[in-house]
Coordinates of C-alpha atoms in Angstrom, one line a residue:
M1 CA 0.5 55.1 9.9
A2 CA -0.2 57.4 7.5
R3 CA 3.3 56.4 5.7
T4 CA 2.5 52.9 6.1
T5 CA -1.1 53.4 4.3
T6 CA 1.0 55.4 1.7
T7 CA 3.5 53.0 1.1
T8 CA 1.1 50.0 0.8
A9 CA -1.5 51.9 -1.2
T10 CA 1.6 52.3 -3.8
A11 CA 2.8 48.7 -3.6
A12 CA -0.7 47.5 -4.3
A13 CA -0.9 49.8 -7.3
T14 CA 2.6 48.5 -8.9
T15 CA 1.5 45.0 -8.4
T16 CA -1.9 45.9 -10.2
T17 CA -0.1 47.4 -13.1
T18 CA 2.5 44.9 -13.4
S19 CA -0.8 42.0 -13.7
L20 CA -2.0 44.1 -16.3
E21 CA 0.6 44.5 -18.2
Q22 CA 1.2 40.5 -18.2
A23 CA -2.4 40.3 -18.9
N24 CA -2.4 42.2 -21.9
A25 CA 1.1 40.7 -23.1
A26 CA -0.4 37.1 -22.6
A27 CA -3.7 37.9 -24.5
A28 CA -1.9 39.6 -27.5
A29 CA 0.3 36.8 -27.9
A30 CA -2.3 34.2 -27.4
Q31 CA -4.2 36.4 -30.4
I32 CA -1.3 36.5 -32.4
A33 CA -0.7 32.8 -32.4
F34 CA -4.3 32.3 -33.0
F35 CA -4.4 34.0 -36.2
R36 CA -0.9 32.7 -37.3
A37 CA -2.4 29.2 -37.2
I38 CA -4.5 30.1 -39.9
P39 CA -2.6 29.9 -43.5
W40 CA -4.5 33.3 -45.2
C41 CA -3.8 35.0 -41.7
A42 CA -0.4 34.3 -41.3
A43 CA 0.4 35.3 -44.9
H44 CA -0.4 38.9 -43.9
L45 CA 1.3 38.6 -40.9
A46 CA 4.2 37.2 -42.4
A47 CA 7.4 38.8 -41.0
R48 CA 8.8 41.9 -43.2
P49 CA 11.2 44.8 -42.5
N50 CA 9.4 47.3 -39.7
L51 CA 6.5 45.3 -39.4
V52 CA 4.4 45.7 -36.1
I53 CA 1.9 43.5 -35.1
E54 CA 0.1 43.9 -31.7
Q55 CA -3.1 43.9 -29.8
A56 CA -5.2 47.2 -30.5
L57 CA -4.7 49.6 -27.9
S58 CA -8.4 49.9 -27.5
R59 CA -8.2 46.2 -26.4
R60 CA -6.0 46.3 -23.5
L61 CA -7.4 46.1 -20.0
G62 CA -6.9 48.8 -17.6
Q63 CA -8.4 51.6 -20.0
G64 CA -10.8 53.2 -17.3
P65 CA -14.1 54.2 -18.2
G66 CA -13.2 54.7 -21.8
D67 CA -12.9 52.1 -24.6
T68 CA -15.3 49.5 -23.0
L69 CA -17.3 48.6 -25.6
V70 CA -14.1 47.0 -27.6
S71 CA -12.0 46.3 -24.5
R72 CA -14.9 44.1 -22.2
T73 CA -18.5 43.9 -23.8
L74 CA -17.0 42.6 -27.3
N75 CA -13.9 41.2 -25.9
T76 CA -15.7 37.3 -25.4
P77 CA -15.0 34.2 -27.3
E78 CA -18.4 34.7 -29.1
T79 CA -18.3 38.3 -30.3
V80 CA -14.9 39.6 -31.1
G81 CA -12.8 36.5 -29.5
A82 CA -9.3 37.6 -31.2
Y83 CA -8.2 41.4 -32.5
V84 CA -4.9 42.5 -33.6
V85 CA -3.5 45.4 -35.7
F86 CA -0.5 45.6 -37.6
Y87 CA 1.5 48.0 -39.5
E88 CA 4.6 49.6 -40.9
R89 CA 6.9 51.1 -37.7
P90 CA 7.0 55.1 -38.5
R91 CA 10.3 56.2 -39.4
A92 CA 9.7 59.3 -36.7
S93 CA 10.8 58.7 -33.1
A94 CA 8.2 59.7 -30.4
S95 CA 10.8 62.2 -29.2
S96 CA 10.3 63.9 -32.7
P97 CA 6.8 64.2 -33.7
A98 CA 6.0 64.6 -37.1
A99 CA 2.7 66.5 -37.0
G100 CA 3.4 68.5 -33.8
G101 CA 2.1 66.0 -31.5
A102 CA 3.8 65.4 -27.9
A103 CA 5.6 62.5 -26.9
A104 CA 3.0 59.6 -26.1
S105 CA 1.5 59.5 -22.7
N106 CA 2.4 56.7 -19.6
T107 CA -0.6 54.9 -20.5
E108 CA -0.2 54.6 -24.1
Q109 CA 4.0 53.8 -23.4
A110 CA 3.2 51.4 -21.3
R111 CA 1.2 48.5 -23.8
P112 CA 2.3 45.3 -24.0
P113 CA 5.7 44.7 -26.3
V114 CA 4.8 44.6 -30.1
E115 CA 5.8 41.3 -32.1
E116 CA 8.5 42.2 -34.6
D117 CA 11.1 40.0 -36.1
P118 CA 14.5 40.9 -34.6
A119 CA 16.4 39.5 -37.6
L120 CA 14.7 41.8 -39.6
A121 CA 16.0 44.8 -37.5
Q122 CA 17.7 47.5 -39.8
P123 CA 21.3 47.9 -38.4
Q124 CA 22.1 51.1 -35.9
G125 CA 22.9 54.0 -37.9
Q126 CA 21.4 52.3 -41.3
S127 CA 18.2 54.2 -42.5
P128 CA 15.0 51.4 -43.3
S129 CA 14.7 51.1 -46.8
P130 CA 11.4 52.0 -48.0
S131 CA 8.6 49.0 -48.5
P132 CA 6.7 48.9 -51.8
S133 CA 3.6 50.1 -50.0
S134 CA 4.9 53.2 -48.8
S135 CA 3.5 56.2 -50.3
P136 CA 5.4 59.5 -51.5
N137 CA 3.6 61.4 -48.6
Q138 CA 6.2 58.8 -46.2
N139 CA 9.3 60.5 -47.6
P140 CA 9.7 64.4 -45.8
T141 CA 12.0 65.5 -48.6
Q142 CA 9.4 65.2 -51.4
P143 CA 7.0 67.7 -52.2
Q144 CA 3.7 68.1 -50.1
P145 CA 0.5 67.4 -52.2
Q146 CA -2.2 69.2 -51.3
N147 CA -4.2 68.2 -48.6
Q148 CA -2.4 64.9 -48.0
P149 CA -1.7 63.8 -44.4
P150 CA 1.3 65.3 -42.9
P151 CA 4.7 63.1 -43.8
G152 CA 5.8 60.6 -41.2
L153 CA 2.3 59.6 -39.9
I154 CA 1.2 55.6 -39.8
T155 CA -1.1 56.3 -42.8
Q156 CA -2.6 52.2 -43.1
V157 CA -3.3 50.0 -40.1
Q158 CA -4.8 46.6 -40.8
S159 CA -6.0 44.1 -38.5
L160 CA -7.3 40.5 -38.5
I161 CA -10.8 40.3 -36.2
A162 CA -12.4 36.8 -35.4
L163 CA -16.4 37.3 -35.5
G164 CA -18.4 35.0 -33.2
P165 CA -22.2 34.0 -33.4
Q166 CA -23.1 36.2 -30.8
L167 CA -22.6 39.1 -33.5
N168 CA -25.3 37.4 -35.8
G169 CA -28.0 39.5 -37.1
W170 CA -29.2 36.7 -39.4
P171 CA -28.0 33.5 -38.7
G172 CA -24.6 33.2 -39.6
I173 CA -24.5 37.0 -40.5
C174 CA -22.8 39.9 -38.7
H175 CA -25.1 42.4 -37.6
G176 CA -24.9 45.2 -39.9
G177 CA -24.2 47.6 -36.9
V178 CA -21.2 45.6 -35.8
V179 CA -19.6 46.1 -39.5
A180 CA -20.1 49.7 -39.1
T181 CA -18.7 49.6 -35.8
L182 CA -15.7 47.7 -37.1
L183 CA -14.9 49.9 -39.7
D184 CA -14.9 52.7 -37.3
E185 CA -12.9 51.1 -34.5
V186 CA -10.1 50.2 -37.0
M187 CA -9.9 53.5 -38.5
G188 CA -9.7 55.3 -35.4
Q189 CA -6.6 53.0 -34.6
I190 CA -4.9 55.3 -37.1
F191 CA -5.2 58.2 -34.8
A192 CA -4.7 56.2 -31.3
L193 CA -1.3 54.6 -33.0
N194 CA -0.2 58.1 -33.9
R195 CA -0.4 59.4 -30.7
A196 CA 1.0 56.6 -28.9
H197 CA 4.2 57.0 -31.1
G198 CA 4.1 60.8 -30.3
L199 CA 3.5 61.5 -34.1
L200 CA 0.1 63.3 -33.6
A201 CA -1.3 66.1 -31.3
P202 CA -2.6 65.5 -28.1
P203 CA -6.6 66.3 -28.6
P204 CA -8.9 63.5 -29.1
V205 CA -9.9 63.0 -32.6
M206 CA -13.6 62.1 -32.7
T207 CA -16.0 60.6 -35.6
A208 CA -17.8 63.6 -37.5
Y209 CA -19.6 61.1 -40.1
L210 CA -19.1 57.4 -41.0
N211 CA -20.7 56.4 -44.7
T212 CA -20.7 52.5 -45.3
R213 CA -21.7 50.3 -47.8
F214 CA -22.3 46.5 -47.6
E215 CA -21.2 44.5 -50.5
R216 CA -21.3 41.1 -49.3
P217 CA -22.7 39.4 -46.4
V218 CA -19.8 39.3 -43.3
R219 CA -20.4 35.6 -41.9
T220 CA -19.2 35.0 -38.3
G221 CA -17.6 32.1 -37.0
P222 CA -17.6 29.2 -34.3
G223 CA -15.8 31.7 -31.7
T224 CA -12.6 31.3 -30.3
G225 CA -13.2 28.4 -27.6
T226 CA -12.3 28.3 -23.8
G227 CA -9.9 30.9 -22.7
T228 CA -6.7 33.0 -22.9
G229 CA -6.6 32.8 -18.9
T230 CA -5.8 36.7 -19.0
G231 CA -9.2 37.6 -18.1
T232 CA -9.7 39.6 -21.3
G233 CA -12.2 37.5 -22.5
T234 CA -10.2 36.8 -25.7
G235 CA -10.8 33.0 -24.6
G236 CA -13.5 33.2 -22.4
G237 CA -11.7 34.0 -18.8
R238 CA -14.2 36.3 -16.7
H239 CA -13.2 40.1 -16.9
A240 CA -10.8 40.6 -14.0
E241 CA -9.3 43.8 -13.6
D242 CA -6.2 42.0 -12.0
G243 CA -5.5 39.8 -15.2
K244 CA -6.8 36.6 -13.7
G245 CA -9.6 34.8 -15.0
E246 CA -10.8 31.3 -16.1
G247 CA -9.2 29.4 -18.9
D248 CA -7.0 27.0 -20.2
G249 CA -4.4 29.8 -21.6
D250 CA -5.0 29.0 -25.4
L251 CA -7.8 30.1 -27.9
D252 CA -9.4 27.1 -29.9
G253 CA -7.7 26.6 -33.3
N254 CA -9.9 27.7 -36.5
G255 CA -7.4 26.2 -39.7
E256 CA -9.6 27.6 -42.4
G257 CA -10.6 31.1 -40.5
E258 CA -14.0 31.0 -40.4
G259 CA -15.7 34.1 -39.4
V260 CA -12.3 36.1 -39.4
V261 CA -12.1 39.2 -41.5
L262 CA -9.4 41.7 -42.7
V263 CA -10.1 45.1 -42.0
T264 CA -7.9 47.9 -43.8
A265 CA -7.9 51.9 -42.7
R266 CA -6.3 54.3 -44.6
L267 CA -5.7 58.1 -43.7
V268 CA -6.5 59.6 -47.3
R269 CA -6.5 63.4 -46.5
N270 CA -5.8 66.2 -44.1
E271 CA -7.2 69.8 -43.9
G272 CA -6.6 71.5 -40.6
R273 CA -8.4 69.5 -37.9
K274 CA -10.2 67.4 -40.3
Y275 CA -9.0 63.9 -41.4
W276 CA -10.6 61.8 -44.0
V277 CA -10.4 58.0 -43.8
E278 CA -11.1 55.2 -45.9
A279 CA -11.4 51.5 -44.9
D280 CA -12.7 48.2 -46.2
V281 CA -13.5 44.8 -44.9
R282 CA -12.4 41.5 -46.7
G283 CA -12.9 38.2 -46.5
R284 CA -10.2 35.3 -46.4
E285 CA -10.5 35.2 -50.7
G286 CA -9.8 38.8 -50.8
E287 CA -13.3 39.6 -51.6
V288 CA -14.7 43.1 -50.3
L289 CA -17.4 42.6 -48.1
A290 CA -18.0 46.1 -46.5
T291 CA -16.8 49.6 -47.4
G292 CA -16.8 52.8 -45.3
E293 CA -15.7 56.6 -45.5
A294 CA -15.6 58.8 -42.7
L295 CA -14.6 62.2 -41.7
F296 CA -12.9 62.6 -38.1
I297 CA -12.4 66.0 -36.5
M298 CA -9.7 66.9 -34.0
L299 CA -11.2 68.6 -30.9
R300 CA -9.8 71.9 -29.9
E301 CA -7.3 72.2 -27.0
K302 CA -8.9 73.7 -24.0
L303 CA -7.9 77.5 -23.6

């Protein structure tokens, strides 16, 4: 009987994992499609070598007790209805950490497939060409400037985020605390993604301070509609760990990108366990709406 029970439990766990992977993959695809239907967002997501587009790691279901603010509370059509990140794929592989890190954990390796143009993939054995935006610290053969991030790390992460009416402070204006949260969230994706690619050591990184400057009102939009049908909340499905929910499988279109912002985070400095990050929030015309600068500290490993 005990053996039968164990087998049943294992099968159930496998089914749940598969359902979560399918739900996360469907949610990612729906959100990418939502932004690609908005011309100015599509321009940022235009195919180019080594571009990775995916749902933020903190957005995925199955996180356990962590990241629930982003994956559940702010994952509804009228809060943050869609949220994707995009960045340049690092040159170092997960098996060769650039900063003394270990390979990605099983949870991080299980994230949904990323969106990448196969036509732009480099031929086998050919080194990828550096992009125009690559900084000198991406080339390990060059001398390393003092206090610059280690070579090989992902040093810039960008995100598109759709802000709904339930984030209002003033009518039609996103609450300032939410804006600060968005800055902190996207900054944190730098560390999450580097760890997922095996480029950063396992100890977690936490925010020591975040200074925010509000330049212009960050406007909210109408929300993203009726549902992805995944239970993620990205389109109105009820939160369901089995990946099932109510919805029609699509996000309502928002052709002008009302309430959509571009958040860019850059890792600019590193001293031991300390990492300095800058970020900004921009509107569809490229206007700066808010900026932030933060210090993150990697916790010490337990002895």
